[in-house]
GROMACS .gro file of C-alpha atoms in nm:
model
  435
    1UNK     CA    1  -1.663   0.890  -2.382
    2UNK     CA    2  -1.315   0.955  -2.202
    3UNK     CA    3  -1.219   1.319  -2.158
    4UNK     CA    4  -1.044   1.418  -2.471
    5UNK     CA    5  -0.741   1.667  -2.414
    6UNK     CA    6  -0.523   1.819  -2.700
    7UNK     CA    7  -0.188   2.022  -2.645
    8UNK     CA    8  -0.303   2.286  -2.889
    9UNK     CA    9  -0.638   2.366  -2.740
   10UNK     CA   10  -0.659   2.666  -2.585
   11UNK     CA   11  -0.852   2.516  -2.306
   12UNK     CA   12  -0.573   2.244  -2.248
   13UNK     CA   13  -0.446   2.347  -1.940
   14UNK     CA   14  -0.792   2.417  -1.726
   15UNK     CA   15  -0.903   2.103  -1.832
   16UNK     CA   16  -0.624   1.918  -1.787
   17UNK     CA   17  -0.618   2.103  -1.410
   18UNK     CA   18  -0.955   2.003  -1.365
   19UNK     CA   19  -0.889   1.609  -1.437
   20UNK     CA   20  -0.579   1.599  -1.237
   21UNK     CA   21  -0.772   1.784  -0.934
   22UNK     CA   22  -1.093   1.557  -0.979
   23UNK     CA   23  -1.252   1.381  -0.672
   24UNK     CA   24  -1.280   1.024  -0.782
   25UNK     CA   25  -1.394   0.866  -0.420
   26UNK     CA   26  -1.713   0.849  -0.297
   27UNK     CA   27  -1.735   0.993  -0.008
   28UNK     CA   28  -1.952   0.828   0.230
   29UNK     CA   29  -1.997   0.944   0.577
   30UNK     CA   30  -1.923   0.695   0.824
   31UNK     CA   31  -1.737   0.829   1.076
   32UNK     CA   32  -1.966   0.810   1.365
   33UNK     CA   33  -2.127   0.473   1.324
   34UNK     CA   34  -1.744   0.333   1.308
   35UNK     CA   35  -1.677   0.532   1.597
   36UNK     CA   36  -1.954   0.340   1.750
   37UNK     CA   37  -1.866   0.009   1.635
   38UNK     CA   38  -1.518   0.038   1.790
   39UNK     CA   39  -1.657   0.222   2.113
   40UNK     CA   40  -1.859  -0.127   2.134
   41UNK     CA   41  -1.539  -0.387   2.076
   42UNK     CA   42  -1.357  -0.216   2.318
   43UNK     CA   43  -1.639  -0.231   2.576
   44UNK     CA   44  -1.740  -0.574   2.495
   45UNK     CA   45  -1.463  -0.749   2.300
   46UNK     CA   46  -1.484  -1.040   2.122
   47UNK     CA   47  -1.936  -1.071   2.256
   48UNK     CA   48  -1.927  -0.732   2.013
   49UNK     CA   49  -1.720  -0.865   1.773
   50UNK     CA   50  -1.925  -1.185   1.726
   51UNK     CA   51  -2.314  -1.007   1.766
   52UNK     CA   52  -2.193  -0.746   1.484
   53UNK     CA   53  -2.022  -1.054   1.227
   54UNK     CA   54  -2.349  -1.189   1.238
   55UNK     CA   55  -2.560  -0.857   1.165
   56UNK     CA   56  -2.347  -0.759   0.840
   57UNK     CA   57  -2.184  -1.079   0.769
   58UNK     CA   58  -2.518  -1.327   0.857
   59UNK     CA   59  -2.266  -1.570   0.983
   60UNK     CA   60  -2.294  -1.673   1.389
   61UNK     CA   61  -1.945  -1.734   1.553
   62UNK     CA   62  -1.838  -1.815   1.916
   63UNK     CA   63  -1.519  -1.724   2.020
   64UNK     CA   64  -1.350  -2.052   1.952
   65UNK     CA   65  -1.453  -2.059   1.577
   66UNK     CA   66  -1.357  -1.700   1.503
   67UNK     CA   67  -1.028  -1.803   1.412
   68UNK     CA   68  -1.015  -2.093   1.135
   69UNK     CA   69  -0.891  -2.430   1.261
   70UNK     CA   70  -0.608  -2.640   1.063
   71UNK     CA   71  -0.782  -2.846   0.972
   72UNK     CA   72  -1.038  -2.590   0.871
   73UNK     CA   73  -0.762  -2.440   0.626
   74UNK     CA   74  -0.586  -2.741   0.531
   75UNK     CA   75  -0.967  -2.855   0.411
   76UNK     CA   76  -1.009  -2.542   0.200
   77UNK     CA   77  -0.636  -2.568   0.094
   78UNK     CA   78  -0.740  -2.928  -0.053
   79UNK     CA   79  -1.009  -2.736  -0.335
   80UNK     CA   80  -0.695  -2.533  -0.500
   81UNK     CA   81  -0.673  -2.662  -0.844
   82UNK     CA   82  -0.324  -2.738  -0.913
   83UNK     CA   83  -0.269  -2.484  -1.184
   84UNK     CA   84  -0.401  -2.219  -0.912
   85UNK     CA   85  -0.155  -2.318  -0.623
   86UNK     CA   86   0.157  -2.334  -0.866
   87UNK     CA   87   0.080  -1.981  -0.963
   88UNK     CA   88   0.035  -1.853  -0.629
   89UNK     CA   89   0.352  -2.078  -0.504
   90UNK     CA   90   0.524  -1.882  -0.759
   91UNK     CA   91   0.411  -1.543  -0.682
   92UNK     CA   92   0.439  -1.564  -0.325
   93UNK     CA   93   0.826  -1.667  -0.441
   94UNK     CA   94   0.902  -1.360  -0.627
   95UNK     CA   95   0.736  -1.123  -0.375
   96UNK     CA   96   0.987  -1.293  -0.128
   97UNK     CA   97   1.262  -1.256  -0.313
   98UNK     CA   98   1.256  -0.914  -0.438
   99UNK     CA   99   1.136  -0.784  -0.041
  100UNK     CA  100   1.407  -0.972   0.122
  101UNK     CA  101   1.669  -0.691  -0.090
  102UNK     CA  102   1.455  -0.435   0.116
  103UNK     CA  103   1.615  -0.529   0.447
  104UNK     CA  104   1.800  -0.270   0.609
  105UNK     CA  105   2.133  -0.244   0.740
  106UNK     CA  106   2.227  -0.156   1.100
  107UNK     CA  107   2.510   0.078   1.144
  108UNK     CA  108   2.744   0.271   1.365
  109UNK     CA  109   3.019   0.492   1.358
  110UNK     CA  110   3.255   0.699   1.545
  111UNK     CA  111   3.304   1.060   1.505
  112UNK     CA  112   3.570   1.290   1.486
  113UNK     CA  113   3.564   1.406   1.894
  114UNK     CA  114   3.487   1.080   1.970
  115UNK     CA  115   3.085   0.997   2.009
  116UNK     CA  116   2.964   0.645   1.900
  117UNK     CA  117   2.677   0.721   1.679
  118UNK     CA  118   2.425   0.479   1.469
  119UNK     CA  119   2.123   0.300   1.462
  120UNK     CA  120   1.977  -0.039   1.425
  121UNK     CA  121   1.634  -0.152   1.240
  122UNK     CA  122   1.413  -0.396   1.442
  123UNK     CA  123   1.043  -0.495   1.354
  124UNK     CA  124   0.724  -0.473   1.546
  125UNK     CA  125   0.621  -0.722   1.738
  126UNK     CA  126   0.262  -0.835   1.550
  127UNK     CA  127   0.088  -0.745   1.272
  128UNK     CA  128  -0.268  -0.735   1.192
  129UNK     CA  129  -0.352  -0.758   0.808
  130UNK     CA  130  -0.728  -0.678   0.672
  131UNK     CA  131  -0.809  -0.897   0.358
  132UNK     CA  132  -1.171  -0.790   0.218
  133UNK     CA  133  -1.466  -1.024   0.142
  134UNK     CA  134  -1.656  -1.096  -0.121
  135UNK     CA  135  -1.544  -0.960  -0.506
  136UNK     CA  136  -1.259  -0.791  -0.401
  137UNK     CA  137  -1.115  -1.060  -0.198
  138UNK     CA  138  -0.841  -1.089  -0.356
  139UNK     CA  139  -0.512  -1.360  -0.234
  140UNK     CA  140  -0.276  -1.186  -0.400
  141UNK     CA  141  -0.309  -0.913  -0.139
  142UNK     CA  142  -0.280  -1.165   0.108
  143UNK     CA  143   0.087  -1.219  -0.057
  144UNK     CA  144   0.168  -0.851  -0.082
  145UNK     CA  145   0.111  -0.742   0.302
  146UNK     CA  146   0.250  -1.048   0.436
  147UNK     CA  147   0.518  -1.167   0.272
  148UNK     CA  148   0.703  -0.774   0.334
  149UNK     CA  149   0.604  -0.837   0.732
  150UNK     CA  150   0.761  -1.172   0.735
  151UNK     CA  151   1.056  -1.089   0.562
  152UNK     CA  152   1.062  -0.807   0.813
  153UNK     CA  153   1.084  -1.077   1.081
  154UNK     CA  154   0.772  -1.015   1.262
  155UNK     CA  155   0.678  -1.257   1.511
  156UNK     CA  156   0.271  -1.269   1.521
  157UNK     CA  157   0.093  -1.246   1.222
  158UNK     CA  158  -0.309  -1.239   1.205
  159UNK     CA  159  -0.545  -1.238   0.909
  160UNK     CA  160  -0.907  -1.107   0.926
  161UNK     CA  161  -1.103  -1.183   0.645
  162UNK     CA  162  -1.464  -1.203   0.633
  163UNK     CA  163  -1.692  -1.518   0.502
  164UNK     CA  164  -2.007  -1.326   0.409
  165UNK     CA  165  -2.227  -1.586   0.455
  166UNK     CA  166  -2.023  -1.841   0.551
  167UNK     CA  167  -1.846  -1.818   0.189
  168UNK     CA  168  -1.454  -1.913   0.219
  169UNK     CA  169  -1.148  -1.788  -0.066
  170UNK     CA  170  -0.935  -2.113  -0.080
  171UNK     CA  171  -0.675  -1.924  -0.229
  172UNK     CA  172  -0.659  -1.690   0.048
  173UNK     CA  173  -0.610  -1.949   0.276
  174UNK     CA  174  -0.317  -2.067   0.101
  175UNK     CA  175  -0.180  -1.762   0.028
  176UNK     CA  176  -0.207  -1.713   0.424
  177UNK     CA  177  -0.019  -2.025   0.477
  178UNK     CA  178   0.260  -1.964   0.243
  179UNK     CA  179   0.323  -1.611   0.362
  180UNK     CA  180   0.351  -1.733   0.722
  181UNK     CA  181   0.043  -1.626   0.867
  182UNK     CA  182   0.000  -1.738   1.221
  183UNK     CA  183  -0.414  -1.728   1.256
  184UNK     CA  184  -0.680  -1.607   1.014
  185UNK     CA  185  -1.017  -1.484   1.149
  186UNK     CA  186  -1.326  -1.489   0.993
  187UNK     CA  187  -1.437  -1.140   1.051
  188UNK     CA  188  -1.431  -0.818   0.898
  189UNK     CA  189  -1.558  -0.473   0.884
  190UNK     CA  190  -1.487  -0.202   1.129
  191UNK     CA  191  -1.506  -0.412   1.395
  192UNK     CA  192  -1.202  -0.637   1.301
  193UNK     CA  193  -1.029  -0.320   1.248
  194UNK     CA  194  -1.103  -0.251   1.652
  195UNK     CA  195  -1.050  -0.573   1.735
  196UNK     CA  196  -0.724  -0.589   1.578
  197UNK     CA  197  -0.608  -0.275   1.746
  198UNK     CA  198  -0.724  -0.316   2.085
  199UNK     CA  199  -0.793  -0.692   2.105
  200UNK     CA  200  -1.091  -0.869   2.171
  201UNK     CA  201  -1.128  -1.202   2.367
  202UNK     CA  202  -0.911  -1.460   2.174
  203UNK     CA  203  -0.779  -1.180   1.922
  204UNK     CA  204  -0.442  -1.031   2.087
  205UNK     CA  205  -0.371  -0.657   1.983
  206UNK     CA  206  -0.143  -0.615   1.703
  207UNK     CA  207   0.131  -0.336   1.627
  208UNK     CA  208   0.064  -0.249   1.288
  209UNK     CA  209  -0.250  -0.298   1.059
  210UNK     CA  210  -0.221  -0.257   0.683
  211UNK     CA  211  -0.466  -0.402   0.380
  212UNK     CA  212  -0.753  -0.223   0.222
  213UNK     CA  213  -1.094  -0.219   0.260
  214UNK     CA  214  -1.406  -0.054   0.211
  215UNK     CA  215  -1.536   0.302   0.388
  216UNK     CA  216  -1.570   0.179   0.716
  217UNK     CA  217  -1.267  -0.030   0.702
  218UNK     CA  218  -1.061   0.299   0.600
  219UNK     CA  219  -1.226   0.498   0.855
  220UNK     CA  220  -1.172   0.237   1.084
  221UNK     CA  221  -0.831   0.244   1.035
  222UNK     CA  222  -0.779   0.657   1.068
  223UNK     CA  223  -0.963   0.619   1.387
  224UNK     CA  224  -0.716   0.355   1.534
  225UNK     CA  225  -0.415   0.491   1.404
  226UNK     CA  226  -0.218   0.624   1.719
  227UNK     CA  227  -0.273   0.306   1.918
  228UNK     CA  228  -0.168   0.099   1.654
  229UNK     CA  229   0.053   0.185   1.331
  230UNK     CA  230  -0.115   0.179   0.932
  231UNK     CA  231   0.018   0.145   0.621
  232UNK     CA  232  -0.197   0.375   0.378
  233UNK     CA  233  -0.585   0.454   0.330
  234UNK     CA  234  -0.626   0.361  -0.032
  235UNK     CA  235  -0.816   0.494  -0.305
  236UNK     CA  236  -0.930   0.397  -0.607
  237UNK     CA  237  -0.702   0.234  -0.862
  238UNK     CA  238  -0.533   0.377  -1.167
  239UNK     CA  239  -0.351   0.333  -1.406
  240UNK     CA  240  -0.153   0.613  -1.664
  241UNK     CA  241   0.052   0.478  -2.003
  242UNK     CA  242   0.284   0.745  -2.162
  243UNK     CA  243   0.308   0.560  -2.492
  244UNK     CA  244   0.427   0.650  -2.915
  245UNK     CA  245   0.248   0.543  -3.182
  246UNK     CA  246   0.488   0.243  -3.223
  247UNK     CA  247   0.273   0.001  -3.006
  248UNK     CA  248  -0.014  -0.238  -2.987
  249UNK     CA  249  -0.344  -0.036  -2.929
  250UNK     CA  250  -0.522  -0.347  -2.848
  251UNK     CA  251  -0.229  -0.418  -2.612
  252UNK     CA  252  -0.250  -0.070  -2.450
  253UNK     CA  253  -0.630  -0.112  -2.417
  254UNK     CA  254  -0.625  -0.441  -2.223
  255UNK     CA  255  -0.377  -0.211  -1.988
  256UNK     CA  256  -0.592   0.066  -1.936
  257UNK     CA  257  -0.917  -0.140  -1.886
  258UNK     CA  258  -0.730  -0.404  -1.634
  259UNK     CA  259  -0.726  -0.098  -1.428
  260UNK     CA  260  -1.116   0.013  -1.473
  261UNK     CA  261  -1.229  -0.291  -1.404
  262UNK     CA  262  -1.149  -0.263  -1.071
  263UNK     CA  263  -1.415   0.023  -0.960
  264UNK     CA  264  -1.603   0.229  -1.088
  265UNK     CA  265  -1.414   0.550  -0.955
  266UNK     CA  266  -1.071   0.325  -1.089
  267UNK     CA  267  -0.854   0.611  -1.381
  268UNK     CA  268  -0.718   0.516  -1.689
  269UNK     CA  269  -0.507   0.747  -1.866
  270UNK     CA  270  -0.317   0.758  -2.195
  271UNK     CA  271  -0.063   1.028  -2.267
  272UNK     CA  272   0.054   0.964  -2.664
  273UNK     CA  273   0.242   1.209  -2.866
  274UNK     CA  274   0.053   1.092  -3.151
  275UNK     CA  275  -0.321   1.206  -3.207
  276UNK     CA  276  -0.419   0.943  -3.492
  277UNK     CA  277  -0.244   0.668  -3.235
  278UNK     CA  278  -0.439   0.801  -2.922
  279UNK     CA  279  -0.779   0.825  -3.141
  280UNK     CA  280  -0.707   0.423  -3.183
  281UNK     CA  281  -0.657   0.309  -2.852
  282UNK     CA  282  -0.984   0.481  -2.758
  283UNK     CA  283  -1.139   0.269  -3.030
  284UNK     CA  284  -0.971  -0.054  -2.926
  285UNK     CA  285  -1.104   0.078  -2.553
  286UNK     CA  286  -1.460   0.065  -2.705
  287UNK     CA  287  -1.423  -0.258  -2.900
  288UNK     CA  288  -1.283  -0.417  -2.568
  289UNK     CA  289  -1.602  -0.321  -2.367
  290UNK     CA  290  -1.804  -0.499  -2.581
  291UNK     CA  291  -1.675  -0.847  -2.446
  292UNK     CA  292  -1.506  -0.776  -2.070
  293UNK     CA  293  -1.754  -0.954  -1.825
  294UNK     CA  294  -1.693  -0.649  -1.608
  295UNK     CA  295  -1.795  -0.429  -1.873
  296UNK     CA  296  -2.010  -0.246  -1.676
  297UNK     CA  297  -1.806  -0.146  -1.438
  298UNK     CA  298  -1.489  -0.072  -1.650
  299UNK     CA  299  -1.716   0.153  -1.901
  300UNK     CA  300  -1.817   0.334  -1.607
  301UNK     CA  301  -1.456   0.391  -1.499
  302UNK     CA  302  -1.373   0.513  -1.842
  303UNK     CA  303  -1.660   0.714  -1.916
  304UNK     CA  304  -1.655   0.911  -1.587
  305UNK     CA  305  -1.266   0.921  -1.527
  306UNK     CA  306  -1.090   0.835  -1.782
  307UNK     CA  307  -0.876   1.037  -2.037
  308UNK     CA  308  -0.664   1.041  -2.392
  309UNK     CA  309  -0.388   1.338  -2.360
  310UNK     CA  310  -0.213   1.420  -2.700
  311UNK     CA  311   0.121   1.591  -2.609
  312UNK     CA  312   0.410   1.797  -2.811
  313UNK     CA  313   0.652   1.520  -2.733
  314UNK     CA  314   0.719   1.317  -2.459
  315UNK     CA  315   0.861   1.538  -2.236
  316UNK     CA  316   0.593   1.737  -2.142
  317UNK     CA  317   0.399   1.382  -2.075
  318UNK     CA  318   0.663   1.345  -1.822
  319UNK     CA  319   0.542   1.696  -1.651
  320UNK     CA  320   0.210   1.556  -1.698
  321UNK     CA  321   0.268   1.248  -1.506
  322UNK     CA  322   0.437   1.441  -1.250
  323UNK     CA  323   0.128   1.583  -1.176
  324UNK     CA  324  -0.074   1.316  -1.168
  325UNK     CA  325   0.185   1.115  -0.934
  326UNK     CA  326  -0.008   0.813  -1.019
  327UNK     CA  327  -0.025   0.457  -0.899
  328UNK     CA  328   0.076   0.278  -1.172
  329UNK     CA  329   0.297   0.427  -1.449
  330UNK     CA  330   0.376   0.245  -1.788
  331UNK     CA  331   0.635   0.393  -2.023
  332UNK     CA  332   0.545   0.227  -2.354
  333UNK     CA  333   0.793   0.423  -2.540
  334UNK     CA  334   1.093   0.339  -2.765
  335UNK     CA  335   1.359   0.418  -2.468
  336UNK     CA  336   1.217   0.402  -2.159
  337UNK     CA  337   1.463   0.430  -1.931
  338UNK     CA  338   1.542   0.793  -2.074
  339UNK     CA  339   1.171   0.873  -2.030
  340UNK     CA  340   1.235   0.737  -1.675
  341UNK     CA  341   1.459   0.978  -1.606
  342UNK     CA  342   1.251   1.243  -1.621
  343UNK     CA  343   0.951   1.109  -1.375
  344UNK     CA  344   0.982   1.223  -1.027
  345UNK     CA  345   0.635   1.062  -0.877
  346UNK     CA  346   0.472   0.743  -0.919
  347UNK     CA  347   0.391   0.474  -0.719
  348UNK     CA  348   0.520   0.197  -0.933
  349UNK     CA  349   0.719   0.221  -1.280
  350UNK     CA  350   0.661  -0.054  -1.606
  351UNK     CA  351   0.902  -0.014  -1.832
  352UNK     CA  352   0.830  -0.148  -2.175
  353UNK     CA  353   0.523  -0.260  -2.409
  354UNK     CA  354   0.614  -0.568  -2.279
  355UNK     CA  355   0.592  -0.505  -1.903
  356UNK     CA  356   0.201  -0.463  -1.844
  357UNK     CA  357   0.100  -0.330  -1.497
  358UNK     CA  358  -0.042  -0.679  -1.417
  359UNK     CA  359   0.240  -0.841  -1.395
  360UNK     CA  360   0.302  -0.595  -1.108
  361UNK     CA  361   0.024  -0.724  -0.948
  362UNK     CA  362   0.048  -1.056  -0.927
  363UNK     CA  363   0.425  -1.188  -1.059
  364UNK     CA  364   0.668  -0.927  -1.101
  365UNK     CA  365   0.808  -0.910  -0.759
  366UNK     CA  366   0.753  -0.547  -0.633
  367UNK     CA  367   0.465  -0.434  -0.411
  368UNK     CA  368   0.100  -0.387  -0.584
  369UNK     CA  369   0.019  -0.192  -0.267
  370UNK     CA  370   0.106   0.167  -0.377
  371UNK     CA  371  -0.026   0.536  -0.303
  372UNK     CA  372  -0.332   0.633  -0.463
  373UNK     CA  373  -0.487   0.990  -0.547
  374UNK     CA  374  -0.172   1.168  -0.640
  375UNK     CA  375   0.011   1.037  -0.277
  376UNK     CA  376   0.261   0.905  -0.450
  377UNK     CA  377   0.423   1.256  -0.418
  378UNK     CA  378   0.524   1.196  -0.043
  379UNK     CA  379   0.544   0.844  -0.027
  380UNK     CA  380   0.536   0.504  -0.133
  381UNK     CA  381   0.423   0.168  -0.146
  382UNK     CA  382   0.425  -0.096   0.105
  383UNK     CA  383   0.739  -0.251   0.196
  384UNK     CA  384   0.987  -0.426   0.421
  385UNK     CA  385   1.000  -0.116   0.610
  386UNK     CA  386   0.680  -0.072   0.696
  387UNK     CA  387   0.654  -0.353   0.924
  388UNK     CA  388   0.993  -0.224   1.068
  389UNK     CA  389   1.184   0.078   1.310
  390UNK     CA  390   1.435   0.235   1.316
  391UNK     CA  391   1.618   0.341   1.663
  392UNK     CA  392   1.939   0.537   1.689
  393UNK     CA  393   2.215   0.500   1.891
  394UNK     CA  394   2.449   0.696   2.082
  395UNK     CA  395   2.750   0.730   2.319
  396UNK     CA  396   2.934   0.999   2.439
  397UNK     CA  397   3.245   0.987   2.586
  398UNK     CA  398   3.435   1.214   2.812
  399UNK     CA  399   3.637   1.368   2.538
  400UNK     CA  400   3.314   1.375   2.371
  401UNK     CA  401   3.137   1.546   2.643
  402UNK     CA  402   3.398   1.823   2.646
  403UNK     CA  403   3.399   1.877   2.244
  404UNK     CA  404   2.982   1.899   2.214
  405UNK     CA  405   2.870   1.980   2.539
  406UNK     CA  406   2.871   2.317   2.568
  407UNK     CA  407   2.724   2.401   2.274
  408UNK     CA  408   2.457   2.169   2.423
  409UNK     CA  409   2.397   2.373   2.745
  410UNK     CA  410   2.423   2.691   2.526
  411UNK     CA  411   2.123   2.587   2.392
  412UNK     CA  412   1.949   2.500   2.638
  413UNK     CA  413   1.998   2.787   2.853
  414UNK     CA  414   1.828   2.991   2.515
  415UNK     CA  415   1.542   2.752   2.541
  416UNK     CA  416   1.509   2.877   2.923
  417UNK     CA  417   1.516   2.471   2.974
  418UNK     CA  418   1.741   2.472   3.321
  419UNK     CA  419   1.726   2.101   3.407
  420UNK     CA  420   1.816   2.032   3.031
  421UNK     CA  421   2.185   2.230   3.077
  422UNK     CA  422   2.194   2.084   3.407
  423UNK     CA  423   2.228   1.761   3.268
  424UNK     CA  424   2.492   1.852   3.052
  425UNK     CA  425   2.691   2.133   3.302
  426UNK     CA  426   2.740   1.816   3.524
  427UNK     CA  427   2.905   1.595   3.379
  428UNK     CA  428   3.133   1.910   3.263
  429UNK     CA  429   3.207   1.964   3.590
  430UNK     CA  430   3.365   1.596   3.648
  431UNK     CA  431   3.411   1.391   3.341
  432UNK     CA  432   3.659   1.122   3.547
  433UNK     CA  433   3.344   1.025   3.732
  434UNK     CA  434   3.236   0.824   3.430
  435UNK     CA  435   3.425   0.590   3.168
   0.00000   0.00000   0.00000
């Protein structure tokens, strides 16, 4: 059974504490065997790379067949069912669309003594993106972290994506291809993670590296970041529906268990103002699990982690959701714009018994690469931006100089920094030396 929380218990509050502040991840210590792995690509490169693919992955490369051919791809492309590449042709259409209103603008300005100020947005140069193996290997990730970089304009994109076995995701290859993606590699693990970062025979270094992936892929990744850039380290998924009593509770139960499907650790969460409405989701829950193919794992998910809230009224599930700052937020509620207004932190808003959080992940448009484990109180889901910088700009003029720079040297001389008001005192000293 879920965790079953009522506003008028007198226990509300601790227990409601203790489900917000719950560890869902298991925490697996890998730190020094990834350390290893990446010690050993960066000694040996792409010899590492292909002797450790064929320990975990039992596949046997050589450095030209790391990367798929095109005629590899275009093979695998050829097994899409039609239905399957429409679909995907479609998603990877909307994803484009809605990113490409991400782009920033450059600007600049003059001030009022006269310095030319601004800044202009450029994007890294490549970008590595990690696509898991296996059941989680999923294309429509593929769309999400590439479509944003090539929006973003970046030059070199690279896919590593294991083939356990030899086993190949035709849909990831096409997803690949329709995002842009320059080469995909059949590797994974930690050691595309190194490889990725610090190169590796045919396998330049990239910029940035964003996807998820398992616990040595995210430790991988924290152990990299510095030489290259990362998006996130994700967690498990979840999912939290503020919703009245005037929906669908076999509608809200296919939304809470398309989230515990995923994992085992995954959250599902419904906040109702309605006891008798939140008593029959669970039982819709319950009657679902006895059909889902991933039953298993879903039960699991709501058994260990998941939870039915009853509130006063919908503005304390507002607070509530506040503190959860969850991934995914649906606001299954007669006006949910106004309920809107009140949430401060979530990765991504549904607004609407009619807007499930799947369309999110697939069709809608926005990212379905969002903050995990409460992060979505500090930041946000992946984006245009994060395959992108920002540099500022500035010019100072001799009028300028004379309006800001002795405030300048002022400081500096307080900072005991003497080169620092130097620089400044200088060009004080004979501003008709320069334009």
């Amino acid at each position: 059974m879920p965790a079953i929380l009522h506003h008028d218990d007198p226990a509300f509050e601790d227990r409601l504490a203790a489900l917000v502040a719950a560890k869902r991840a298991v925490e697996t210590d890998v730190d020094g065997t990834v350390a290893a792995i990446i010690g050993d690509v960066r000694a040996r490169g792409a010899d590492a790379v292909i002797e450790l693919t064929e320990r975990f992955d039992r596949l046997r490369l050589t450095e030209d067949r790391l990367a798929f051919s095109e005629d590899e791809i275009d093979a695998e492309i050829a097994k899409v069912p039609e239905a399957e590449r429409a679909a995907l042709e479609l998603a990877a259409e909307r994803i484009r669309a809605y990113h490409q209103r991400q782009l920033p603008e450059d600007r600049e300005w003059e001030d009022e003594v006269g310095v030319r100020l601004g800044w202009r947005w450029t994007p890294v140069d490549a970008a590595g993106l990690y696509v898991p193996g296996g059941l989680a290997s999923y294309p429509s990730s593929v769309l999400m972290n590439a479509v944003p970089a090539q929006v973003a304009g970046v030059r070199r994109l690279v896919i590593c994506a294991p083939t356990p076995d030899g086993a190949v995701n035709p849909l990831v290859l096409l997803a690949a291809r329709l995002a842009g993606v320059d080469t995909v590699y059949r590797i994974g693990g930690a050691q595309a993670i190194a490889a990725m970062a610090y190169g590796a025979g045919p396998i330049a270094p990239v910029d940035k590296i964003t996807g998820p992936g398992n616990a040595y892929v995210a430790a991988a990744k924290r152990q990299v970041f510095g030489q290259v850039g990362i998006d996130m380290i994700a967690g498990p998924s979840e999912v939290l529906v503020i919703a009245d009593r005037d929906n669908d509770p076999d509608w809200l139960a296919a939304d809470l268990m398309s989230q515990a499907e995923h994992d085992e650790c995954a959250q599902a969460v419904l906040i109702t103002d309605d006891r008798a409405f939140g008593q029959a989701v669970a039982g819709a829950v319950e009657r679902l699990l006895q059909r889902l193919s991933r039953a298993e794992i879903a039960g699991a998910s709501w058994r260990d982690f998941g939870a039915v809230i009853t509130v006063r009224d919908l503005g304390q599930a507002a607070g509530i959701a506040n503190r959860f700052a969850p991934e995914h937020l649906q606001l299954c509620t007669a006006d949910p714009e106004a309920l809107l207004a009140q949430i401060r932190h979530a990765g991504a808003v549904f607004l609407g018994a009619h807007t499930p959080e799947v369309i999110g992940d697939y069709v809608g448009g926005p990212n379905h690469v969002l903050p995990t484990a409460g992060s979505a109180r500090f930041s946000s889901g992946l984006s245009v931006l994060d395959f992108m910088k920002r540099t500022t700009i500035a010019r100072v003029s001799p009028r300028a100089m004379a309006a800001i720079g002795p405030a300048a040297e002022t400081l500096a001389q307080s900072e005991g920094l003497e080169a620092h008001g130097l620089a400044v005192r200088c060009r004080l000293d004979a501003p008709e030396r320069q334009p």
